[in-house]
XYZ file of N, CA and C in Angstrom:
750
model
N -2.262 127.212 31.784
C -2.314 127.367 30.902
C -2.056 128.446 29.755
N -2.590 129.524 29.767
C -2.296 130.837 28.948
C -0.825 131.309 29.074
N -0.158 130.239 30.140
C 1.473 131.040 29.835
C 2.409 130.413 28.717
N 1.779 128.805 29.230
C 2.203 127.817 27.725
C 1.894 128.058 26.567
N 0.688 128.889 26.562
C 0.287 129.126 25.124
C 0.111 130.445 24.130
N 0.802 131.489 25.342
C 0.822 132.883 24.677
C 2.030 133.424 24.707
N 2.712 132.558 25.841
C 4.435 132.628 25.536
C 5.263 133.015 24.293
N 5.917 134.147 24.195
C 6.125 134.303 23.147
C 5.312 133.745 21.738
N 3.921 134.039 21.334
C 3.427 133.198 20.888
C 2.492 134.908 19.895
N 2.719 135.798 20.612
C 1.520 136.073 19.744
C 2.721 137.702 19.248
N 3.467 137.427 19.143
C 4.073 138.769 18.508
C 4.686 137.939 16.934
N 4.626 138.618 15.722
C 5.160 137.392 14.892
C 6.433 137.251 14.367
N 7.094 137.471 15.249
C 8.371 136.513 15.083
C 8.910 135.561 15.855
N 9.628 134.687 15.587
C 9.642 133.405 15.942
C 10.655 133.475 16.830
N 11.045 133.052 17.359
C 12.530 132.483 18.502
C 13.350 132.335 17.953
N 13.447 131.427 16.609
C 14.065 131.184 16.053
C 14.829 132.005 14.123
N 13.983 133.002 14.362
C 14.414 134.271 13.264
C 12.650 133.917 12.245
N 12.055 132.661 12.351
C 11.324 132.396 11.405
C 10.374 133.776 11.348
N 9.927 134.435 10.073
C 8.706 134.775 10.577
C 7.908 134.464 9.904
N 6.263 134.575 10.938
C 4.917 134.050 10.672
C 4.471 135.032 9.747
N 3.344 134.332 9.353
C 2.380 135.513 8.619
C 1.515 135.803 9.728
N 0.871 136.538 9.321
C -0.027 137.646 10.185
C -1.454 137.195 10.589
N -1.494 135.927 9.506
C -2.675 135.290 9.981
C -2.523 134.145 11.492
N -1.123 134.017 11.436
C -0.702 132.888 12.356
C -1.227 133.674 13.696
N -0.739 134.585 14.160
C -0.946 135.493 15.275
C -2.375 134.752 14.984
N -3.444 135.521 14.098
C -5.034 135.844 15.077
C -5.064 133.413 15.875
N -4.548 132.607 14.119
C -5.201 131.264 14.577
C -5.078 131.213 16.143
N -3.535 131.567 16.946
C -2.978 130.999 17.824
C -3.838 131.037 18.639
N -4.523 133.065 18.823
C -5.060 133.062 20.005
C -6.370 132.486 19.644
N -6.663 132.708 18.321
C -8.130 131.784 18.369
C -7.739 130.715 18.778
N -6.729 129.301 18.861
C -7.056 127.962 19.694
C -6.833 128.663 20.890
N -5.759 129.352 21.365
C -6.016 129.894 22.543
C -7.321 129.584 23.323
N -8.297 130.453 22.903
C -9.155 131.073 23.515
C -10.221 129.071 23.217
N -10.552 128.596 22.565
C -11.368 127.891 22.302
C -10.410 126.352 23.303
N -9.481 126.603 23.693
C -8.407 125.457 24.624
C -9.319 125.999 26.409
N -9.266 127.448 26.091
C -9.479 127.871 27.809
C -10.961 128.143 27.649
N -12.156 128.024 27.216
C -13.390 127.430 26.725
C -13.979 126.235 27.375
N -13.320 125.143 26.476
C -13.035 124.289 27.037
C -12.649 123.563 28.405
N -11.570 124.280 28.636
C -11.249 123.930 29.659
C -11.946 124.193 31.149
N -12.614 125.680 30.790
C -13.602 125.962 31.888
C -14.943 124.964 32.141
N -14.951 124.561 30.586
C -16.848 124.282 30.616
C -16.545 123.220 31.056
N -15.478 122.171 30.385
C -15.629 120.785 31.176
C -15.751 120.655 32.534
N -15.316 122.258 33.276
C -15.533 121.865 34.766
C -16.999 121.369 35.352
N -17.482 122.561 34.142
C -19.110 122.776 34.452
C -19.933 121.364 33.997
N -19.168 120.700 32.886
C -19.719 119.606 33.043
C -19.991 118.215 34.058
N -18.560 118.589 34.452
C -18.286 117.367 35.448
C -19.452 118.000 36.661
N -19.685 119.104 37.129
C -20.305 119.120 37.812
C -21.611 118.758 37.883
N -22.305 118.983 36.100
C -23.684 118.583 35.615
C -23.476 116.784 36.166
N -22.190 116.045 35.722
C -22.507 114.796 35.270
C -23.017 114.164 37.105
N -22.162 115.030 37.730
C -21.915 114.509 39.086
C -23.694 114.518 39.415
N -24.385 116.277 39.206
C -25.775 116.599 39.726
C -26.034 115.480 39.318
N -25.829 114.919 37.909
C -26.946 113.829 36.758
C -27.327 112.673 37.676
N -26.361 111.961 38.661
C -26.031 111.253 39.042
C -26.626 111.265 40.050
N -26.118 111.656 41.244
C -26.785 111.995 42.645
C -27.947 112.158 43.273
N -28.810 112.237 41.357
C -30.261 113.002 41.838
C -31.190 111.981 40.975
N -30.731 110.586 40.582
C -30.742 109.593 40.691
C -30.983 108.541 41.483
N -32.070 107.602 42.004
C -31.485 106.231 42.184
C -31.629 104.995 41.468
N -31.607 105.271 40.483
C -31.077 104.502 39.136
C -30.064 103.438 39.289
N -29.562 102.287 39.246
C -28.805 102.593 39.582
C -27.836 101.849 37.941
N -28.984 101.389 37.619
C -28.723 101.171 36.086
C -27.822 102.425 35.151
N -28.877 103.359 35.365
C -28.434 104.556 34.329
C -27.315 104.706 35.639
N -26.953 104.501 36.588
C -25.507 105.655 37.311
C -24.502 104.650 36.815
N -24.648 104.007 35.852
C -23.574 103.033 35.500
C -23.297 103.214 34.405
N -24.387 103.709 33.729
C -24.176 104.206 32.110
C -24.100 105.684 32.444
N -23.985 106.424 33.350
C -23.027 107.778 32.911
C -21.839 107.875 33.480
N -21.621 106.707 34.636
C -20.242 106.623 34.395
C -19.509 106.231 33.567
N -19.985 105.042 32.701
C -19.418 104.201 32.155
C -18.889 105.234 30.820
N -20.193 106.291 30.430
C -19.782 107.380 29.400
C -19.799 108.298 29.691
N -19.815 109.145 30.796
C -18.779 110.163 31.166
C -18.339 110.803 32.204
N -17.501 109.893 32.590
C -15.828 110.245 33.532
C -15.086 109.330 32.797
N -14.353 110.389 33.041
C -13.020 109.520 32.916
C -12.082 108.086 33.031
N -12.939 107.981 33.946
C -11.946 106.515 34.891
C -12.719 105.246 34.638
N -12.764 104.165 34.001
C -13.310 103.328 34.829
C -13.838 102.724 36.133
N -14.530 102.149 36.290
C -15.260 101.909 38.343
C -15.563 103.364 38.891
N -15.750 104.701 38.190
C -15.681 105.819 38.837
C -17.384 106.049 39.251
N -17.663 106.890 40.279
C -18.753 106.775 41.278
C -18.783 108.444 42.110
N -20.244 108.856 41.977
C -19.792 110.275 42.427
C -20.721 109.682 44.353
N -20.207 110.251 44.962
C -20.402 110.702 46.697
C -20.583 112.087 47.152
N -21.263 112.095 48.335
C -21.838 113.663 49.117
C -21.167 113.149 50.369
N -19.898 113.531 50.540
C -19.230 113.351 52.098
C -20.402 114.606 53.129
N -19.634 113.868 54.382
C -20.526 114.454 55.531
C -20.262 116.326 55.805
N -18.990 116.837 55.176
C -19.003 118.199 54.482
C -19.725 118.535 53.977
N -20.219 117.881 52.779
C -20.927 118.520 51.898
C -20.420 118.770 50.790
N -18.708 117.664 50.339
C -17.550 117.744 49.218
C -18.403 117.114 48.665
N -18.822 117.478 47.522
C -19.611 116.353 45.643
C -18.244 115.699 45.180
N -17.730 114.339 45.235
C -16.583 113.802 45.182
C -16.561 112.740 43.946
N -15.790 112.886 42.518
C -15.964 112.091 41.837
C -14.896 111.060 41.884
N -15.472 110.053 42.031
C -13.503 109.011 42.616
C -13.978 107.967 42.153
N -12.796 107.071 41.597
C -12.806 106.317 40.529
C -11.702 105.266 41.522
N -12.604 103.178 41.583
C -11.449 102.122 42.039
C -10.488 102.256 41.463
N -9.301 101.745 41.855
C -8.106 101.412 41.391
C -7.719 99.905 41.614
N -7.352 99.304 40.504
C -7.421 97.820 41.149
C -5.507 97.750 40.395
N -5.144 97.475 41.592
C -3.410 96.769 41.526
C -3.540 95.868 41.179
N -2.089 95.676 40.557
C -1.925 94.114 39.858
C -0.860 93.633 41.733
N -0.574 94.470 41.966
C 0.385 94.008 43.124
C 0.282 94.292 44.878
N -1.062 95.089 44.442
C -1.407 95.074 46.054
C -3.198 94.687 45.914
N -3.242 93.519 47.073
C -4.340 92.838 46.806
C -5.955 94.083 47.927
N -5.532 95.192 47.970
C -6.931 96.170 48.450
C -7.093 97.685 47.165
N -7.749 97.577 46.903
C -8.086 98.226 45.778
C -7.854 99.708 47.141
N -7.760 100.557 45.457
C -7.179 102.144 46.199
C -8.590 102.740 45.959
N -9.068 103.694 46.372
C -10.194 104.528 46.074
C -8.998 106.429 45.755
N -9.387 106.818 44.850
C -8.887 108.320 44.236
C -9.742 109.618 43.733
N -9.760 110.742 43.615
C -10.446 111.975 43.733
C -9.989 112.535 42.468
N -10.826 112.529 41.473
C -10.252 113.420 40.169
C -10.891 115.012 40.803
N -12.311 114.974 40.776
C -12.750 116.266 40.813
C -13.573 116.202 42.284
N -13.874 117.565 43.038
C -14.334 117.812 43.793
C -14.641 119.264 43.800
N -15.730 118.982 44.442
C -17.244 120.097 44.551
C -16.966 120.449 45.770
N -17.471 121.677 46.155
C -17.620 122.319 48.123
C -19.414 123.090 47.550
N -19.618 121.670 48.411
C -21.312 122.229 48.141
C -21.757 123.300 49.098
N -23.358 123.361 48.754
C -23.678 123.840 50.837
C -25.304 122.976 51.144
N -24.908 121.416 50.717
C -26.044 120.706 51.350
C -26.163 119.920 50.099
N -26.753 120.458 49.220
C -27.856 120.536 48.628
C -27.238 119.991 46.685
N -28.396 119.513 45.976
C -27.252 119.149 44.503
C -28.333 120.678 43.691
N -27.107 120.678 42.598
C -27.608 121.512 41.965
C -28.674 122.044 41.293
N -29.513 120.229 40.941
C -31.122 120.518 40.254
C -32.043 120.819 41.748
N -31.589 120.604 43.027
C -32.088 121.026 44.166
C -32.336 122.366 44.244
N -31.076 123.362 43.818
C -31.070 125.138 44.388
C -29.733 124.935 44.412
N -28.935 124.073 44.482
C -27.430 124.274 45.747
C -26.907 124.641 44.337
N -25.766 125.641 45.842
C -24.911 126.365 45.421
C -23.379 125.272 45.392
N -22.752 125.305 44.930
C -21.536 124.248 44.721
C -20.086 125.347 43.925
N -19.239 125.065 44.170
C -17.958 125.881 44.182
C -16.552 124.464 43.440
N -15.699 125.405 42.574
C -14.616 124.677 42.095
C -13.443 125.355 42.486
N -12.436 124.633 42.335
C -11.216 125.638 42.623
C -10.389 125.692 43.834
N -8.754 126.134 43.297
C -8.864 126.155 44.922
C -9.085 127.319 45.279
N -8.888 127.372 47.322
C -9.455 127.946 47.374
C -9.433 129.591 47.429
N -8.535 130.463 46.984
C -8.547 131.515 46.318
C -8.893 132.000 45.180
N -9.146 130.978 44.144
C -9.748 130.751 42.746
C -10.825 129.650 42.567
N -11.792 129.992 43.655
C -13.266 129.266 43.557
C -13.504 130.224 42.491
N -14.372 128.653 41.354
C -15.451 129.311 40.711
C -17.016 128.594 41.081
N -17.928 128.824 41.022
C -19.127 128.806 41.764
C -20.399 128.819 40.162
N -21.074 127.563 40.842
C -22.173 126.697 40.180
C -23.444 127.062 40.921
N -24.195 127.512 39.856
C -25.175 127.762 40.982
C -26.250 127.543 39.360
N -27.455 126.821 39.549
C -29.103 126.845 39.079
C -29.913 128.308 39.471
N -30.122 128.222 38.200
C -30.982 129.908 38.536
C -32.384 129.774 38.378
N -33.128 130.610 39.163
C -34.687 129.985 39.759
C -35.586 130.095 37.527
N -35.066 130.415 36.924
C -35.252 130.649 35.300
C -34.815 129.506 34.784
N -33.914 128.714 35.618
C -33.494 127.123 34.992
C -32.834 127.155 34.119
N -31.732 127.939 33.887
C -30.211 128.263 33.991
C -29.444 128.285 34.290
N -27.737 128.009 34.568
C -26.618 127.949 35.420
C -26.071 129.076 35.437
N -25.516 129.488 36.254
C -24.169 130.447 36.448
C -22.740 130.004 36.677
N -21.819 129.778 35.957
C -20.410 129.677 36.531
C -19.490 130.730 36.233
N -19.119 131.312 37.117
C -18.544 132.742 38.284
C -17.125 132.547 38.764
N -16.821 133.215 37.989
C -15.165 133.223 38.651
C -14.429 134.561 38.753
N -14.245 135.426 40.046
C -14.039 136.700 39.947
C -12.897 136.879 41.174
N -11.787 137.238 40.257
C -10.450 137.345 41.117
C -10.288 138.632 40.262
N -8.396 138.586 41.066
C -8.247 140.108 40.661
C -7.231 139.452 39.214
N -7.584 138.410 39.192
C -6.710 137.843 37.604
C -7.552 137.182 36.345
N -9.002 136.794 37.481
C -9.437 136.045 36.456
C -11.204 136.926 36.762
N -11.690 136.824 35.342
C -13.189 137.024 35.799
C -14.348 135.998 34.581
N -14.363 135.530 35.085
C -15.620 134.652 34.257
C -17.299 134.544 34.456
N -17.984 135.424 33.262
C -18.540 134.995 33.791
C -19.973 134.506 33.015
N -20.225 133.297 32.895
C -21.011 131.881 31.873
C -22.500 132.236 32.110
N -23.022 132.135 31.232
C -24.736 131.250 31.457
C -24.436 130.867 30.939
N -25.135 128.880 31.207
C -25.863 128.286 30.124
C -27.301 128.045 30.422
N -27.802 127.692 29.411
C -28.970 127.683 28.989
C -28.952 126.441 28.394
N -30.364 125.745 28.078
C -31.419 124.500 27.173
C -30.573 123.270 27.841
N -30.161 123.626 29.009
C -29.225 122.182 29.328
C -29.607 120.959 29.132
N -29.621 120.141 28.331
C -29.872 118.290 27.792
C -29.778 117.450 28.407
N -29.203 116.221 29.487
C -28.502 115.342 29.389
C -29.442 113.828 29.332
N -28.891 113.506 28.081
C -29.609 111.711 27.784
C -28.194 111.533 27.293
N -28.455 109.850 27.470
C -26.971 108.912 27.942
C -26.719 108.723 26.037
N -27.420 109.132 24.856
C -27.253 108.320 23.978
C -26.708 109.707 23.471
N -27.470 111.147 23.570
C -27.126 112.144 22.342
C -25.866 113.558 23.174
N -25.540 112.976 24.799
C -24.823 113.485 25.254
C -25.179 114.351 26.276
N -23.762 115.354 26.456
C -24.789 116.378 27.247
C -24.714 117.827 26.408
N -25.870 118.550 26.136
C -25.971 119.492 25.473
C -26.534 120.934 25.796
N -25.748 122.129 25.469
C -26.435 123.337 26.305
C -25.915 124.407 25.490
N -26.391 125.621 25.622
C -26.092 126.872 25.212
C -24.917 128.139 25.993
N -24.482 128.717 25.406
C -23.255 129.213 26.591
C -23.238 131.143 26.132
N -23.569 131.937 27.113
C -23.011 133.214 26.467
C -22.247 133.977 27.639
N -21.991 134.791 27.546
C -20.873 135.857 28.432
C -19.562 135.844 28.131
N -18.742 136.189 28.766
C -17.447 136.724 29.282
C -16.220 136.419 29.407
N -15.035 135.826 29.477
C -14.235 135.198 29.707
C -12.359 136.201 29.964
N -12.069 137.103 31.210
C -11.323 137.773 31.428
C -10.398 136.876 31.766
N -9.316 137.009 31.184
C -7.639 136.433 32.176
C -6.966 137.095 32.183
N -5.886 137.492 33.225
C -4.621 138.021 32.873
C -3.434 136.995 33.432
N -2.534 136.954 32.664
C -0.971 136.370 32.855
C -0.450 137.478 33.430
N 0.493 137.367 34.972
C 1.513 137.773 35.248
C 0.424 138.354 36.188
N 1.554 139.331 36.868
C 1.232 139.701 38.201
C -0.185 141.202 37.697
N -0.965 141.252 38.922
C -1.879 142.179 37.941
C -1.394 143.965 37.882
N -0.621 144.282 38.977
C 0.186 145.266 38.456
C 0.707 145.957 37.798
N 1.396 144.896 36.945
C 2.538 144.326 35.791
C 2.315 143.214 35.274
N 0.854 142.863 34.620
C 0.203 141.653 33.817
C 1.391 141.503 32.541
N 1.995 141.006 31.981
C 1.928 140.276 30.310
C 1.456 140.137 29.851
N 0.460 139.102 29.800
C -0.857 139.090 28.633
C -2.217 138.863 29.350
N -2.785 139.672 28.247
C -4.061 140.317 28.796
C -5.034 139.720 28.183
N -6.198 138.695 28.462
C -7.016 137.746 26.947
C -8.703 138.379 27.491
N -8.584 139.366 26.643
C -10.334 139.534 27.076
C -11.546 138.785 26.106
N -12.226 138.176 26.391
C -13.188 137.947 25.063
C -14.892 137.669 25.967
N -15.395 137.663 24.599
C -16.929 138.041 24.770
C -17.576 137.602 23.819
N -18.548 136.334 24.097
C -19.379 135.893 22.947
C -20.141 136.906 22.722
N -20.315 137.075 21.664
C -20.809 137.169 20.759
C -22.420 137.114 19.985
N -21.737 136.113 19.829
C -23.332 135.331 19.321
C -23.395 133.697 20.454
N -24.460 133.461 20.915
C -24.638 132.385 21.610
C -23.535 130.850 20.818
N -23.147 130.407 22.037
C -22.210 129.050 21.613
C -22.823 127.689 21.857
N -23.157 127.039 21.001
C -24.297 125.471 20.860
C -22.810 124.452 21.217
N -23.001 123.621 22.291
C -22.238 123.163 23.105
C -22.337 121.890 23.291
N -21.524 120.487 22.692
C -21.752 119.347 23.091
C -20.932 118.837 23.756
N -20.933 117.656 25.137
C -19.857 117.056 25.278
C -20.601 115.430 25.087
N -19.937 114.362 24.730
C -20.479 113.087 23.543
C -19.717 111.971 24.785
N -20.716 111.065 24.257
C -19.795 109.663 25.033
C -18.841 109.466 25.096
N -17.370 110.407 23.386
C -16.318 109.385 24.091
C -15.592 110.776 24.479
N -16.614 111.185 25.241
C -15.963 112.481 26.008
C -15.487 113.616 25.223
N -15.923 113.991 24.119
C -14.884 115.201 23.612
C -15.901 116.394 24.029
N -15.602 117.858 24.010
C -16.803 118.425 24.248
C -16.434 119.513 23.111
N -16.926 120.123 22.373
C -17.379 120.821 20.813
C -17.790 122.070 21.317
N -17.866 122.997 20.594
C -19.609 123.763 19.915
C -19.265 123.883 18.764
N -20.591 123.071 18.368
C -21.294 123.522 17.148
C -21.434 124.308 16.229
N -21.661 125.856 16.766
C -21.829 127.327 16.261
C -21.627 128.343 17.369
N -21.207 129.600 16.952
C -21.902 130.808 17.933
C -19.901 131.488 17.258
N -19.786 132.663 18.062
C -19.576 133.503 18.027
C -18.523 133.659 19.131
N -17.133 134.133 18.815
C -16.049 134.915 20.005
C -15.797 136.384 19.824
N -15.596 137.468 20.618
C -14.677 138.432 19.745
C -13.147 138.387 21.461
N -12.157 138.537 20.366
C -11.382 138.359 21.542
C -10.466 139.945 21.368
N -10.072 140.245 22.614
C -8.758 140.952 22.663
C -7.852 140.939 23.084
N -6.630 140.752 22.446
C -4.818 140.322 23.126
C -4.193 141.314 23.343
N -3.988 141.554 24.789
C -2.983 142.432 24.912
C -1.888 142.269 25.337
N -0.872 142.047 24.857
C 0.465 142.005 25.216
C 1.474 142.387 25.374
N 1.078 142.849 27.075
C 2.646 143.540 27.320
C 3.860 143.750 26.928
N 4.129 142.809 26.478
C 5.711 143.339 26.878
C 6.158 143.400 25.402
N 5.278 143.317 24.464
C 5.389 143.981 23.506
C 5.440 144.966 22.508
N 4.443 145.622 23.913
C 3.441 146.848 23.231
C 2.521 146.168 21.906
N 1.900 145.321 22.685
C 0.838 144.959 21.127
C -0.464 144.776 21.580
N -1.926 144.911 20.428
C -2.756 144.619 20.831
C -3.412 144.218 19.381
N -3.789 142.690 19.810
C -4.252 141.787 18.555
C -5.825 142.379 18.952
N -7.088 141.481 17.815
C -8.055 141.362 17.913
C -8.486 140.524 16.761
N -9.304 139.606 17.291
C -9.302 138.386 16.724
C -10.667 138.160 16.851
N -11.499 137.561 15.761
C -12.964 137.013 15.463
C -13.213 135.615 15.583
N -13.813 135.233 15.724
C -13.508 133.613 16.185
C -15.143 133.083 16.042
N -15.200 132.067 14.823
C -16.540 131.807 14.476
C -16.483 130.431 14.480
N -17.058 129.734 15.368
C -17.816 127.782 15.321
C -18.480 127.998 13.654
N -17.904 126.975 12.980
C -18.778 126.480 11.528
C -18.907 125.226 11.708
N -18.602 123.658 12.891
C -18.988 123.249 13.123
C -18.002 122.083 14.193
N -17.966 120.690 14.630
C -17.970 120.136 16.079
C -16.851 120.330 15.901
N -15.612 120.663 14.612
C -14.205 120.813 14.758
C -13.527 121.472 14.161
N -14.116 122.595 13.741
C -14.359 124.005 12.791
C -14.235 124.848 13.145
N -13.797 126.197 13.149
C -14.002 127.593 13.263
C -13.133 128.736 12.181
N -13.511 129.455 12.503
C -13.438 130.474 11.607
C -12.115 131.711 12.004
N -10.991 132.013 11.388
C -10.517 133.019 12.504
C -10.641 134.619 11.412
N -11.043 135.272 11.893
C -10.766 136.722 11.346
C -10.174 137.989 11.846
N -8.498 138.445 11.558
C -7.550 138.550 11.762
C -7.377 139.668 11.540
N -6.930 140.873 10.566
C -6.145 141.844 9.959
C -6.694 141.939 8.726
N -8.482 141.547 8.821
C -8.561 141.727 7.175
C -8.380 140.444 6.405
N -8.216 139.572 7.479
C -7.715 137.909 6.945
C -8.617 136.795 7.313
N -8.375 136.161 6.732
C -9.339 134.923 7.295
C -8.620 133.470 6.730
N -9.339 132.858 8.305
C -8.792 131.068 7.986
C -9.732 130.275 8.894
N -9.425 128.616 7.756
C -10.391 127.983 9.092
C -9.551 126.784 10.008
N -9.525 127.097 10.906
C -8.466 125.882 11.963
C -9.449 124.754 12.411
N -9.020 123.700 12.814
C -9.528 123.019 12.944
C -9.109 123.008 14.627
N -10.094 121.841 15.461
C -9.466 121.795 16.971
C -9.974 121.102 17.608
């Protein structure tokens, strides 16, 4: 994702020769950072949704969770014999009398639910993010390898059918694009004011408040950019870059 969003976009000169305004660079970096945090937190959201679903035996509640917080109709959550947590859905084909079951999210667990103190992982084998519930009731979302270091702490988690999934986020995301020994773009971000986050029934995930400091090191053009991103509401944020400010929608 970082390749598509940052390649050729952090410099002030567009590929067709048209000159960007300096604030455009800051806006671009800000938008990319928002998408990066949204993407990672959506993975955490689905872990929480799966745990919420499996931790209740109330079938009516499970149906509501499925209908409001899962992507596909006829969705459900299971734990297989290996401890994999599978978010699946049933596909009804007009051409095939046999329904098919597809998996769109898979978490590897230690056999326990997160709410029971379990530890789950998500992602490819070499890039697994670890999700755990801590003794103080907070959650950790950790990924640490040569190219990515994500250290997020989630607190004040609340899951409500009507009001959505809400929580606070603190921590940082560090992401290298390219080879570790020869990186092209390095994005280093830190939450400097706690993010307040909501995922609502329409499956949107938004930040209501908080601040992120961003350092973007573009090694291709030997350029370092610093951006301050402040959330002003559920779809609006303020970018501060090179002593200029701009409000963006996301």
